[in-house]
CSV table of C-alpha atoms in Angstrom, one decimal:
chain,number,residue,atom,x,y,z
A,1,UNK,CA,-4.0,-17.0,7.7
A,2,UNK,CA,-1.9,-17.1,11.2
A,3,UNK,CA,-3.3,-15.1,14.0
A,4,UNK,CA,-1.7,-11.8,14.6
A,5,UNK,CA,1.2,-11.6,16.9
A,6,UNK,CA,3.0,-8.2,17.2
A,7,UNK,CA,6.2,-10.2,18.3
A,8,UNK,CA,6.4,-11.7,14.9
A,9,UNK,CA,8.3,-8.9,13.3
A,10,UNK,CA,11.3,-7.4,14.8
A,11,UNK,CA,10.5,-3.8,15.4
A,12,UNK,CA,13.3,-1.2,15.6
A,13,UNK,CA,11.5,1.8,16.4
A,14,UNK,CA,7.8,2.4,18.0
A,15,UNK,CA,5.5,3.0,15.5
A,16,UNK,CA,1.5,4.0,16.5
A,17,UNK,CA,-1.0,1.4,16.2
A,18,UNK,CA,-3.5,1.4,13.5
A,19,UNK,CA,-5.9,3.3,15.8
A,20,UNK,CA,-3.6,5.9,17.1
A,21,UNK,CA,-3.2,9.2,15.6
A,22,UNK,CA,0.0,11.4,16.4
A,23,UNK,CA,0.2,14.6,17.9
A,24,UNK,CA,-0.4,18.0,15.5
A,25,UNK,CA,3.3,18.7,15.5
A,26,UNK,CA,4.2,15.7,13.3
A,27,UNK,CA,1.6,15.4,10.2
A,28,UNK,CA,-1.2,17.9,11.5
A,29,UNK,CA,-3.4,15.3,12.8
A,30,UNK,CA,-5.6,15.8,15.4
A,31,UNK,CA,-4.4,16.3,19.6
A,32,UNK,CA,-2.5,13.8,21.4
A,33,UNK,CA,-5.0,13.7,24.0
A,34,UNK,CA,-8.0,13.8,21.6
A,35,UNK,CA,-9.8,10.3,20.8
A,36,UNK,CA,-9.4,9.5,17.4
A,37,UNK,CA,-11.8,7.8,15.0
A,38,UNK,CA,-10.9,3.8,15.4
A,39,UNK,CA,-9.8,2.8,11.7
A,40,UNK,CA,-11.0,-0.6,10.9
A,41,UNK,CA,-8.4,-3.3,8.2
A,42,UNK,CA,-11.1,-5.7,6.5
A,43,UNK,CA,-10.6,-7.8,3.3
A,44,UNK,CA,-11.7,-5.7,0.1
A,45,UNK,CA,-14.9,-6.5,-1.1
A,46,UNK,CA,-17.1,-5.3,-4.3
A,47,UNK,CA,-18.9,-2.2,-2.9
A,48,UNK,CA,-15.2,-1.0,-2.1
A,49,UNK,CA,-14.6,-0.4,-6.1
A,50,UNK,CA,-15.7,2.7,-6.6
A,51,UNK,CA,-13.7,4.0,-3.5
A,52,UNK,CA,-10.8,2.2,-4.6
A,53,UNK,CA,-10.9,4.1,-7.7
A,54,UNK,CA,-10.8,7.4,-5.7
A,55,UNK,CA,-7.8,6.2,-3.7
A,56,UNK,CA,-6.1,5.4,-7.1
A,57,UNK,CA,-6.7,8.9,-8.0
A,58,UNK,CA,-5.3,10.6,-5.1
A,59,UNK,CA,-1.9,8.1,-5.0
A,60,UNK,CA,-1.5,9.0,-8.7
A,61,UNK,CA,-1.6,12.7,-8.2
A,62,UNK,CA,1.4,12.6,-5.3
A,63,UNK,CA,2.9,10.1,-7.5
A,64,UNK,CA,6.4,10.7,-9.9
A,65,UNK,CA,3.5,9.8,-12.7
A,66,UNK,CA,1.3,12.2,-12.1
A,67,UNK,CA,1.4,13.4,-15.7
A,68,UNK,CA,0.5,10.0,-17.4
A,69,UNK,CA,-2.8,9.2,-17.9
A,70,UNK,CA,-4.2,6.4,-15.7
A,71,UNK,CA,-6.4,3.6,-16.3
A,72,UNK,CA,-8.8,2.9,-13.4
A,73,UNK,CA,-10.7,0.5,-15.0
A,74,UNK,CA,-7.6,-1.6,-15.4
A,75,UNK,CA,-7.0,-0.9,-12.2
A,76,UNK,CA,-10.5,-2.3,-10.8
A,77,UNK,CA,-10.2,-5.4,-12.5
A,78,UNK,CA,-7.0,-6.1,-10.8
A,79,UNK,CA,-8.7,-5.4,-7.9
A,80,UNK,CA,-11.2,-7.8,-8.4
A,81,UNK,CA,-8.7,-10.4,-9.3
A,82,UNK,CA,-7.3,-9.6,-5.8
A,83,UNK,CA,-10.4,-10.5,-4.0
A,84,UNK,CA,-10.8,-13.7,-6.0
A,85,UNK,CA,-7.5,-15.5,-6.4
A,86,UNK,CA,-5.8,-17.9,-3.8
A,87,UNK,CA,-2.4,-15.9,-4.6
A,88,UNK,CA,-3.5,-12.5,-4.5
A,89,UNK,CA,-5.3,-10.4,-1.8
A,90,UNK,CA,-6.6,-7.0,-1.1
A,91,UNK,CA,-7.4,-5.2,2.5
A,92,UNK,CA,-8.8,-1.9,2.8
A,93,UNK,CA,-8.3,0.6,5.8
A,94,UNK,CA,-11.9,1.9,6.7
A,95,UNK,CA,-12.1,4.9,9.2
A,96,UNK,CA,-16.3,5.9,9.8
A,97,UNK,CA,-17.3,4.2,6.8
A,98,UNK,CA,-14.8,6.1,4.4
A,99,UNK,CA,-11.7,4.0,2.7
A,100,UNK,CA,-8.9,5.6,3.8
A,101,UNK,CA,-6.0,3.3,2.5
A,102,UNK,CA,-5.4,-0.2,0.6
A,103,UNK,CA,-2.9,-2.7,-0.1
A,104,UNK,CA,-3.0,-5.3,-2.8
A,105,UNK,CA,-0.6,-8.1,-2.8
A,106,UNK,CA,0.6,-11.1,-5.2
A,107,UNK,CA,3.1,-13.9,-5.0
A,108,UNK,CA,5.3,-14.7,-8.0
A,109,UNK,CA,8.0,-16.7,-8.7
A,110,UNK,CA,11.6,-15.6,-7.4
A,111,UNK,CA,13.2,-14.0,-10.5
A,112,UNK,CA,11.1,-14.8,-12.7
A,113,UNK,CA,11.9,-18.7,-12.7
A,114,UNK,CA,12.6,-19.9,-9.2
A,115,UNK,CA,10.3,-22.3,-7.7
A,116,UNK,CA,10.2,-20.3,-4.3
A,117,UNK,CA,8.3,-17.8,-4.6
A,118,UNK,CA,8.3,-13.8,-3.1
A,119,UNK,CA,5.2,-11.8,-1.9
A,120,UNK,CA,5.0,-8.3,-3.1
A,121,UNK,CA,2.4,-5.1,-3.5
A,122,UNK,CA,1.3,-3.9,-6.6
A,123,UNK,CA,-0.5,-0.7,-4.5
A,124,UNK,CA,0.0,0.4,-1.6
A,125,UNK,CA,-1.4,3.7,-0.5
A,126,UNK,CA,-2.9,5.0,2.8
A,127,UNK,CA,-4.2,8.8,2.8
A,128,UNK,CA,-3.5,11.9,5.3
A,129,UNK,CA,-6.5,10.9,7.0
A,130,UNK,CA,-5.6,7.3,7.1
A,131,UNK,CA,-2.3,7.8,8.8
A,132,UNK,CA,-1.3,4.9,10.8
A,133,UNK,CA,-3.2,2.3,9.6
A,134,UNK,CA,-0.3,1.9,7.0
A,135,UNK,CA,0.9,-0.4,10.3
A,136,UNK,CA,-2.0,-3.0,10.4
A,137,UNK,CA,-2.3,-3.1,6.6
A,138,UNK,CA,1.4,-4.1,6.7
A,139,UNK,CA,0.8,-6.8,9.3
A,140,UNK,CA,-2.3,-8.2,7.5
A,141,UNK,CA,0.5,-8.3,4.1
A,142,UNK,CA,3.3,-10.1,6.2
A,143,UNK,CA,0.7,-12.1,8.2
A,144,UNK,CA,-0.5,-13.5,4.9
A,145,UNK,CA,2.9,-13.8,3.0
A,146,UNK,CA,4.4,-16.3,5.5
A,147,UNK,CA,1.1,-18.4,5.5
A,148,UNK,CA,2.7,-19.6,2.1
A,149,UNK,CA,5.4,-22.0,2.7
A,150,UNK,CA,6.7,-21.5,-0.7
A,151,UNK,CA,7.0,-17.7,-0.2
A,152,UNK,CA,10.3,-16.8,1.5
A,153,UNK,CA,10.8,-13.5,1.1
A,154,UNK,CA,8.6,-9.8,0.7
A,155,UNK,CA,9.9,-7.2,-1.6
A,156,UNK,CA,8.3,-3.5,-1.0
A,157,UNK,CA,9.0,-0.5,-3.0
A,158,UNK,CA,9.1,2.8,-1.1
A,159,UNK,CA,6.7,3.9,-3.8
A,160,UNK,CA,6.7,6.4,-6.5
A,161,UNK,CA,5.1,9.3,-4.3
A,162,UNK,CA,6.7,12.7,-4.2
A,163,UNK,CA,6.5,13.4,-0.6
A,164,UNK,CA,6.5,10.2,1.4
A,165,UNK,CA,9.4,8.0,0.6
A,166,UNK,CA,11.7,8.5,4.0
A,167,UNK,CA,8.0,8.0,5.9
A,168,UNK,CA,7.6,4.7,4.3
A,169,UNK,CA,11.2,3.6,4.5
A,170,UNK,CA,11.0,4.1,8.9
A,171,UNK,CA,7.5,2.3,8.4
A,172,UNK,CA,9.4,-1.2,7.1
A,173,UNK,CA,12.3,-0.7,8.5
A,174,UNK,CA,10.6,-1.1,11.9
A,175,UNK,CA,9.3,-4.3,10.4
A,176,UNK,CA,12.6,-5.7,10.0
A,177,UNK,CA,13.1,-5.1,6.3
A,178,UNK,CA,16.4,-3.9,5.0
A,179,UNK,CA,17.1,-1.5,1.9
A,180,UNK,CA,18.4,-3.7,-1.2
A,181,UNK,CA,19.7,-2.6,-4.1
A,182,UNK,CA,18.4,0.7,-6.0
A,183,UNK,CA,16.1,1.7,-8.8
A,184,UNK,CA,17.5,3.6,-11.6
A,185,UNK,CA,15.1,5.5,-14.1
A,186,UNK,CA,15.0,7.3,-17.0
A,187,UNK,CA,12.7,9.5,-18.9
A,188,UNK,CA,12.3,8.8,-22.5
A,189,UNK,CA,10.9,12.3,-23.5
A,190,UNK,CA,10.1,12.1,-26.8
A,191,UNK,CA,7.7,9.0,-26.2
A,192,UNK,CA,6.4,10.6,-22.9
A,193,UNK,CA,5.0,13.2,-25.0
A,194,UNK,CA,2.9,11.1,-26.8
A,195,UNK,CA,0.6,11.2,-23.5
A,196,UNK,CA,0.0,14.6,-23.2
A,197,UNK,CA,-0.8,16.0,-20.1
A,198,UNK,CA,-2.4,14.6,-17.2
A,199,UNK,CA,-5.8,12.7,-17.9
A,200,UNK,CA,-7.0,10.3,-16.0
A,201,UNK,CA,-10.6,8.0,-16.0
A,202,UNK,CA,-12.8,9.2,-13.7
A,203,UNK,CA,-12.4,7.5,-10.2
A,204,UNK,CA,-16.0,6.0,-10.5
């Protein structure tokens, strides 16, 4: 993996470093004069699976799909594959021994059939306590993507959250990314009823 270079990406607006919290007037975090706990971004490991299950639960409950069931076991299996596959990767953000964010990345063929590859995320979430670490997670992802000669583009969604789309957009744009197209969605209400109310496997 290439060494980290802050100048590799054209940042259009200042983004707080991963270890820096913003003032309480912005996200209700710590005072701007306080010394925040340090956040470490590292590769995921098997010991993180329980914490990752809890992270998925929090992300799911903050998403537009919170009324649908979620298979935590399948998520953990995908995380294990990402830890082992040469074309996938999992990073976690850890603060004071607690996992406060994660990004699971994969590569695939552009448009499904091209020999050129695209790098994308299948899970990217940072808790309120981990705000700021999304910047470092994204840097790690972009460096990883650029390490593959056949990866020609990076595609990220703003997520399915009900609160954070604009904040995520600002983060992506700070790295020089541009919005490309839109996603249109139609709920099939009769089919949705088959899944009942909000249910989810135990995060553990």
